[in-house]
Amino acid sequence: MGLLGGWLSGRAIRAGWTSTLYRRIEFLALAIISWLVADTLGGSGFIAAFLAGMASGAMGRKVTEEEIILTEAEGSILSLAVFFIFGVVTATRLPAIGLSEVVYAVLSLTVIRMVPVAISLIGAGLHRETVLFLGWFGPRGLASVVLLLIAVEEAKGIPGLETIVLVVITTVLISIFAHGISAGPAGKWYSIIVDALPEDAPERMEVKELPVRQGFTATEGVLKNSR
């Protein structure tokens, strides 16, 4: 689907067969189609959508800044809808959350996540404060919620499902408040740290926007997001 969609899109653009409006929504359409096809065949919609995007890019499809902005806006709307559904699911299970779920959630948001982030950044030349900042505000939230909702819908009756539900709910719930409350103060603290670093520090590197960036590296992308 990605190869075919990328080829057809590039062909339509070069021939002038598609307007700017439909160029903006074709990514969403291709992602949905890839998801539905994979789901129908018993595969993973997430993996299918991701690989379809890679395949589409491999066909030479260029992404404009306007398309990126629109996709981000659509993603924000969908993420809000997912968190709303998560809130409904959470409300019915709050009384069942116990101390063990809370302890594991705290460990998941600290040691279990921050240690792998630190390991992955070995050799990047980043300062300790940067590693700590990225470990605390790293990947979180939405993917866990989506996978939980899928499990609740499609894996009913599997052993331990209720425990998994409680653990994910507790972890995401604590994350929402902990990261939300600390975002402002931690951001100001980190900006002071970065301003005090020498000009040749990796954290001070200038990073251009992704759509026009060539040779974009993972480290630069993480640092850009942290700013």
mmCIF file of C-alpha atoms in Angstrom:
data_model
loop_
_atom_site.group_PDB
_atom_site.id
_atom_site.type_symbol
_atom_site.label_atom_id
_atom_site.label_comp_id
_atom_site.label_asym_id
_atom_site.label_seq_id
_atom_site.Cartn_x
_atom_site.Cartn_y
_atom_site.Cartn_z
ATOM 1 C CA MET A 1 0.000 0.000 0.000
ATOM 2 C CA GLY A 2 2.867 2.366 0.785
ATOM 3 C CA LEU A 3 4.706 1.715 -2.465
ATOM 4 C CA LEU A 4 1.554 1.982 -4.537
ATOM 5 C CA GLY A 5 0.304 5.056 -2.686
ATOM 6 C CA GLY A 6 3.678 6.812 -2.907
ATOM 7 C CA TRP A 7 3.979 6.097 -6.631
ATOM 8 C CA LEU A 8 0.421 7.214 -7.418
ATOM 9 C CA SER A 9 0.829 10.352 -5.327
ATOM 10 C CA GLY A 10 4.072 11.349 -7.023
ATOM 11 C CA ARG A 11 2.550 10.632 -10.423
ATOM 12 C CA ALA A 12 -0.533 12.714 -9.692
ATOM 13 C CA ILE A 13 1.530 15.647 -8.400
ATOM 14 C CA ARG A 14 3.870 15.688 -11.395
ATOM 15 C CA ALA A 15 0.945 15.513 -13.822
ATOM 16 C CA GLY A 16 -1.042 18.204 -11.994
ATOM 17 C CA TRP A 17 -3.943 15.820 -11.336
ATOM 18 C CA THR A 18 -4.348 16.667 -7.639
ATOM 19 C CA SER A 19 -4.972 19.911 -5.800
ATOM 20 C CA THR A 20 -3.133 21.177 -2.717
ATOM 21 C CA LEU A 21 -6.087 20.248 -0.485
ATOM 22 C CA TYR A 22 -6.011 16.574 -1.402
ATOM 23 C CA ARG A 23 -2.234 16.428 -1.200
ATOM 24 C CA ARG A 24 -2.614 17.425 2.446
ATOM 25 C CA ILE A 25 -5.024 14.631 3.357
ATOM 26 C CA GLU A 26 -3.519 11.804 1.329
ATOM 27 C CA PHE A 27 -1.138 10.810 4.145
ATOM 28 C CA LEU A 28 -4.014 10.314 6.558
ATOM 29 C CA ALA A 29 -5.945 8.360 3.942
ATOM 30 C CA LEU A 30 -2.971 6.120 3.147
ATOM 31 C CA ALA A 31 -2.335 5.448 6.840
ATOM 32 C CA ILE A 32 -5.978 4.481 7.417
ATOM 33 C CA ILE A 33 -6.086 2.240 4.332
ATOM 34 C CA SER A 34 -2.856 0.502 5.374
ATOM 35 C CA TRP A 35 -4.225 -0.012 8.887
ATOM 36 C CA LEU A 36 -7.515 -1.473 7.620
ATOM 37 C CA VAL A 37 -5.838 -3.828 5.146
ATOM 38 C CA ALA A 38 -3.418 -5.135 7.775
ATOM 39 C CA ASP A 39 -6.171 -5.511 10.365
ATOM 40 C CA THR A 40 -8.323 -7.433 7.893
ATOM 41 C CA LEU A 41 -5.432 -9.821 7.255
ATOM 42 C CA GLY A 42 -4.813 -10.251 10.990
ATOM 43 C CA GLY A 43 -1.696 -8.075 11.113
ATOM 44 C CA SER A 44 -0.687 -5.040 13.139
ATOM 45 C CA GLY A 45 -2.194 -1.763 11.978
ATOM 46 C CA PHE A 46 0.549 0.225 13.731
ATOM 47 C CA ILE A 47 3.371 -1.594 11.962
ATOM 48 C CA ALA A 48 1.528 -1.459 8.648
ATOM 49 C CA ALA A 49 0.979 2.299 8.826
ATOM 50 C CA PHE A 50 4.621 2.893 9.797
ATOM 51 C CA LEU A 51 6.024 0.706 7.023
ATOM 52 C CA ALA A 52 3.610 2.219 4.510
ATOM 53 C CA GLY A 53 4.991 5.645 5.370
ATOM 54 C CA MET A 54 8.566 4.407 4.891
ATOM 55 C CA ALA A 55 7.663 2.785 1.582
ATOM 56 C CA SER A 56 5.860 5.897 0.405
ATOM 57 C CA GLY A 57 8.932 8.000 1.152
ATOM 58 C CA ALA A 58 11.144 5.473 -0.640
ATOM 59 C CA MET A 59 9.129 6.137 -3.811
ATOM 60 C CA GLY A 60 10.422 9.714 -3.819
ATOM 61 C CA ARG A 61 7.332 11.412 -2.403
ATOM 62 C CA LYS A 62 8.378 14.840 -1.102
ATOM 63 C CA VAL A 63 6.722 16.210 2.042
ATOM 64 C CA THR A 64 5.974 19.924 2.233
ATOM 65 C CA GLU A 65 5.869 21.972 5.428
ATOM 66 C CA GLU A 66 2.114 22.587 4.991
ATOM 67 C CA GLU A 67 1.472 18.849 4.870
ATOM 68 C CA ILE A 68 3.471 18.307 8.058
ATOM 69 C CA ILE A 69 1.561 21.049 9.882
ATOM 70 C CA LEU A 70 -1.811 19.629 8.832
ATOM 71 C CA THR A 71 -0.803 16.108 9.819
ATOM 72 C CA GLU A 72 0.316 17.338 13.246
ATOM 73 C CA ALA A 73 -3.024 19.131 13.726
ATOM 74 C CA GLU A 74 -4.975 15.998 12.793
ATOM 75 C CA GLY A 75 -2.779 13.941 15.113
ATOM 76 C CA SER A 76 -3.438 16.325 17.997
ATOM 77 C CA ILE A 77 -7.199 16.042 17.502
ATOM 78 C CA LEU A 78 -7.051 12.243 17.386
ATOM 79 C CA SER A 79 -4.819 12.094 20.479
ATOM 80 C CA LEU A 80 -7.325 14.208 22.420
ATOM 81 C CA ALA A 81 -10.085 11.800 21.399
ATOM 82 C CA VAL A 82 -7.989 8.842 22.570
ATOM 83 C CA PHE A 83 -7.323 10.465 25.952
ATOM 84 C CA PHE A 84 -11.047 11.209 26.314
ATOM 85 C CA ILE A 85 -11.862 7.521 25.813
ATOM 86 C CA PHE A 86 -9.042 6.656 28.215
ATOM 87 C CA GLY A 87 -10.649 8.922 30.810
ATOM 88 C CA VAL A 88 -13.933 7.027 30.467
ATOM 89 C CA VAL A 89 -12.161 3.684 30.953
ATOM 90 C CA THR A 90 -10.152 5.039 33.899
ATOM 91 C CA ALA A 91 -13.179 6.357 35.791
ATOM 92 C CA THR A 92 -14.614 2.853 36.184
ATOM 93 C CA ARG A 93 -11.376 1.316 37.518
ATOM 94 C CA LEU A 94 -9.926 3.881 39.915
ATOM 95 C CA PRO A 95 -11.224 2.104 43.057
ATOM 96 C CA ALA A 96 -9.382 -1.083 42.042
ATOM 97 C CA ILE A 97 -5.929 0.537 41.882
ATOM 98 C CA GLY A 98 -3.727 -0.662 44.730
ATOM 99 C CA LEU A 99 -0.281 0.011 46.147
ATOM 100 C CA SER A 100 1.450 -2.522 43.880
ATOM 101 C CA GLU A 101 0.163 -0.775 40.742
ATOM 102 C CA VAL A 102 1.303 2.608 42.069
ATOM 103 C CA VAL A 103 4.795 1.304 42.947
ATOM 104 C CA TYR A 104 5.232 -0.249 39.520
ATOM 105 C CA ALA A 105 3.958 2.909 37.802
ATOM 106 C CA VAL A 106 6.518 5.039 39.637
ATOM 107 C CA LEU A 107 9.299 2.611 38.695
ATOM 108 C CA SER A 108 8.094 2.581 35.085
ATOM 109 C CA LEU A 109 8.230 6.371 34.883
ATOM 110 C CA THR A 110 11.697 6.552 36.431
ATOM 111 C CA VAL A 111 14.149 3.643 36.475
ATOM 112 C CA ILE A 112 12.546 1.411 33.846
ATOM 113 C CA ARG A 113 12.377 4.235 31.298
ATOM 114 C CA MET A 114 15.238 6.542 32.222
ATOM 115 C CA VAL A 115 17.958 3.882 32.332
ATOM 116 C CA PRO A 116 17.353 2.691 28.721
ATOM 117 C CA VAL A 117 17.286 6.327 27.555
ATOM 118 C CA ALA A 118 20.645 6.925 29.233
ATOM 119 C CA ILE A 119 22.087 3.771 27.661
ATOM 120 C CA SER A 120 20.830 4.755 24.199
ATOM 121 C CA LEU A 121 22.571 8.139 24.479
ATOM 122 C CA ILE A 122 25.992 6.730 25.370
ATOM 123 C CA GLY A 123 28.508 8.166 22.944
ATOM 124 C CA ALA A 124 26.342 11.147 21.980
ATOM 125 C CA GLY A 125 28.455 13.486 24.090
ATOM 126 C CA LEU A 126 25.461 14.918 25.930
ATOM 127 C CA HIS A 127 25.711 16.371 29.407
ATOM 128 C CA ARG A 128 24.224 14.637 32.439
ATOM 129 C CA GLU A 129 21.448 17.225 32.775
ATOM 130 C CA THR A 130 20.378 16.614 29.174
ATOM 131 C CA VAL A 131 20.243 12.852 29.651
ATOM 132 C CA LEU A 132 18.183 13.345 32.810
ATOM 133 C CA PHE A 133 15.829 15.763 31.039
ATOM 134 C CA LEU A 134 15.311 13.443 28.073
ATOM 135 C CA GLY A 135 14.808 10.459 30.349
ATOM 136 C CA TRP A 136 12.077 12.230 32.301
ATOM 137 C CA PHE A 137 10.267 13.799 29.342
ATOM 138 C CA GLY A 138 10.944 10.997 26.878
ATOM 139 C CA PRO A 139 8.382 8.845 25.015
ATOM 140 C CA ARG A 140 5.239 8.434 27.065
ATOM 141 C CA GLY A 141 1.473 8.230 27.211
ATOM 142 C CA LEU A 142 -0.384 7.951 23.946
ATOM 143 C CA ALA A 143 1.006 4.682 22.590
ATOM 144 C CA SER A 144 0.307 2.930 25.902
ATOM 145 C CA VAL A 145 -3.269 4.232 25.898
ATOM 146 C CA VAL A 146 -3.931 3.128 22.315
ATOM 147 C CA LEU A 147 -2.486 -0.346 22.867
ATOM 148 C CA LEU A 148 -4.482 -0.688 26.086
ATOM 149 C CA LEU A 149 -7.736 0.200 24.331
ATOM 150 C CA ILE A 150 -6.981 -2.335 21.594
ATOM 151 C CA ALA A 151 -6.244 -5.014 24.184
ATOM 152 C CA VAL A 152 -9.466 -4.279 26.057
ATOM 153 C CA GLU A 153 -11.425 -4.540 22.810
ATOM 154 C CA GLU A 154 -9.736 -7.504 21.120
ATOM 155 C CA ALA A 155 -8.115 -9.577 23.894
ATOM 156 C CA LYS A 156 -11.001 -10.029 26.283
ATOM 157 C CA GLY A 157 -10.559 -12.914 28.665
ATOM 158 C CA ILE A 158 -6.786 -13.344 28.418
ATOM 159 C CA PRO A 159 -5.057 -14.102 31.744
ATOM 160 C CA GLY A 160 -3.859 -11.028 33.610
ATOM 161 C CA LEU A 161 -5.684 -8.524 31.417
ATOM 162 C CA GLU A 162 -7.208 -6.692 34.383
ATOM 163 C CA THR A 163 -3.775 -6.325 35.996
ATOM 164 C CA ILE A 164 -2.366 -4.947 32.741
ATOM 165 C CA VAL A 165 -5.266 -2.486 32.506
ATOM 166 C CA LEU A 166 -4.729 -1.242 36.074
ATOM 167 C CA VAL A 167 -0.958 -0.879 35.607
ATOM 168 C CA VAL A 168 -1.295 1.090 32.356
ATOM 169 C CA ILE A 169 -4.054 3.301 33.774
ATOM 170 C CA THR A 170 -2.007 4.065 36.898
ATOM 171 C CA THR A 171 1.183 4.754 34.926
ATOM 172 C CA VAL A 172 -0.458 7.068 32.388
ATOM 173 C CA LEU A 173 -2.504 8.820 35.062
ATOM 174 C CA ILE A 174 0.576 9.598 37.168
ATOM 175 C CA SER A 175 2.448 10.629 34.013
ATOM 176 C CA ILE A 176 -0.257 13.122 33.019
ATOM 177 C CA PHE A 177 0.010 14.969 36.324
ATOM 178 C CA ALA A 178 3.750 14.499 37.007
ATOM 179 C CA HIS A 179 4.935 15.538 33.561
ATOM 180 C CA GLY A 180 2.275 18.223 33.213
ATOM 181 C CA ILE A 181 3.181 19.891 36.500
ATOM 182 C CA SER A 182 6.940 19.612 35.990
ATOM 183 C CA ALA A 183 7.024 20.684 32.324
ATOM 184 C CA GLY A 184 7.206 24.437 32.969
ATOM 185 C CA PRO A 185 9.751 24.486 35.838
ATOM 186 C CA ALA A 186 11.916 21.780 34.244
ATOM 187 C CA GLY A 187 11.874 23.571 30.896
ATOM 188 C CA LYS A 188 13.085 26.808 32.501
ATOM 189 C CA TRP A 189 15.751 24.924 34.473
ATOM 190 C CA TYR A 190 17.009 23.146 31.362
ATOM 191 C CA SER A 191 17.100 26.344 29.291
ATOM 192 C CA ILE A 192 19.371 27.890 31.933
ATOM 193 C CA ILE A 193 21.612 24.814 31.812
ATOM 194 C CA VAL A 194 21.867 24.934 28.011
ATOM 195 C CA ASP A 195 22.591 28.678 27.968
ATOM 196 C CA ALA A 196 25.555 28.081 30.276
ATOM 197 C CA LEU A 197 27.080 25.385 28.035
ATOM 198 C CA PRO A 198 29.936 26.202 25.617
ATOM 199 C CA GLU A 199 29.044 27.009 22.008
ATOM 200 C CA ASP A 200 30.435 23.696 20.711
ATOM 201 C CA ALA A 201 28.262 21.564 23.029
ATOM 202 C CA PRO A 202 25.933 19.107 21.210
ATOM 203 C CA GLU A 203 22.956 20.714 22.960
ATOM 204 C CA ARG A 204 23.779 24.060 21.304
ATOM 205 C CA MET A 205 23.754 22.689 17.758
ATOM 206 C CA GLU A 206 21.438 24.452 15.341
ATOM 207 C CA VAL A 207 18.724 22.135 14.060
ATOM 208 C CA LYS A 208 16.604 22.908 11.031
ATOM 209 C CA GLU A 209 13.019 21.763 10.530
ATOM 210 C CA LEU A 210 12.715 18.093 9.587
ATOM 211 C CA PRO A 211 11.007 18.505 6.131
ATOM 212 C CA VAL A 212 14.023 20.351 4.713
ATOM 213 C CA ARG A 213 16.739 18.682 6.756
ATOM 214 C CA GLN A 214 19.186 16.385 4.978
ATOM 215 C CA GLY A 215 21.247 13.895 6.947
ATOM 216 C CA PHE A 216 18.974 14.341 9.974
ATOM 217 C CA THR A 217 20.218 12.354 12.959
ATOM 218 C CA ALA A 218 18.309 10.830 15.844
ATOM 219 C CA THR A 219 20.281 12.786 18.442
ATOM 220 C CA GLU A 220 19.536 16.127 16.740
ATOM 221 C CA GLY A 221 15.858 15.255 16.580
ATOM 222 C CA VAL A 222 15.669 14.426 20.275
ATOM 223 C CA LEU A 223 17.462 17.621 21.223
ATOM 224 C CA LYS A 224 15.171 19.684 19.006
ATOM 225 C CA ASN A 225 12.132 18.189 20.726
ATOM 226 C CA SER A 226 13.634 18.860 24.153
ATOM 227 C CA ARG A 227 13.973 22.545 23.293
#
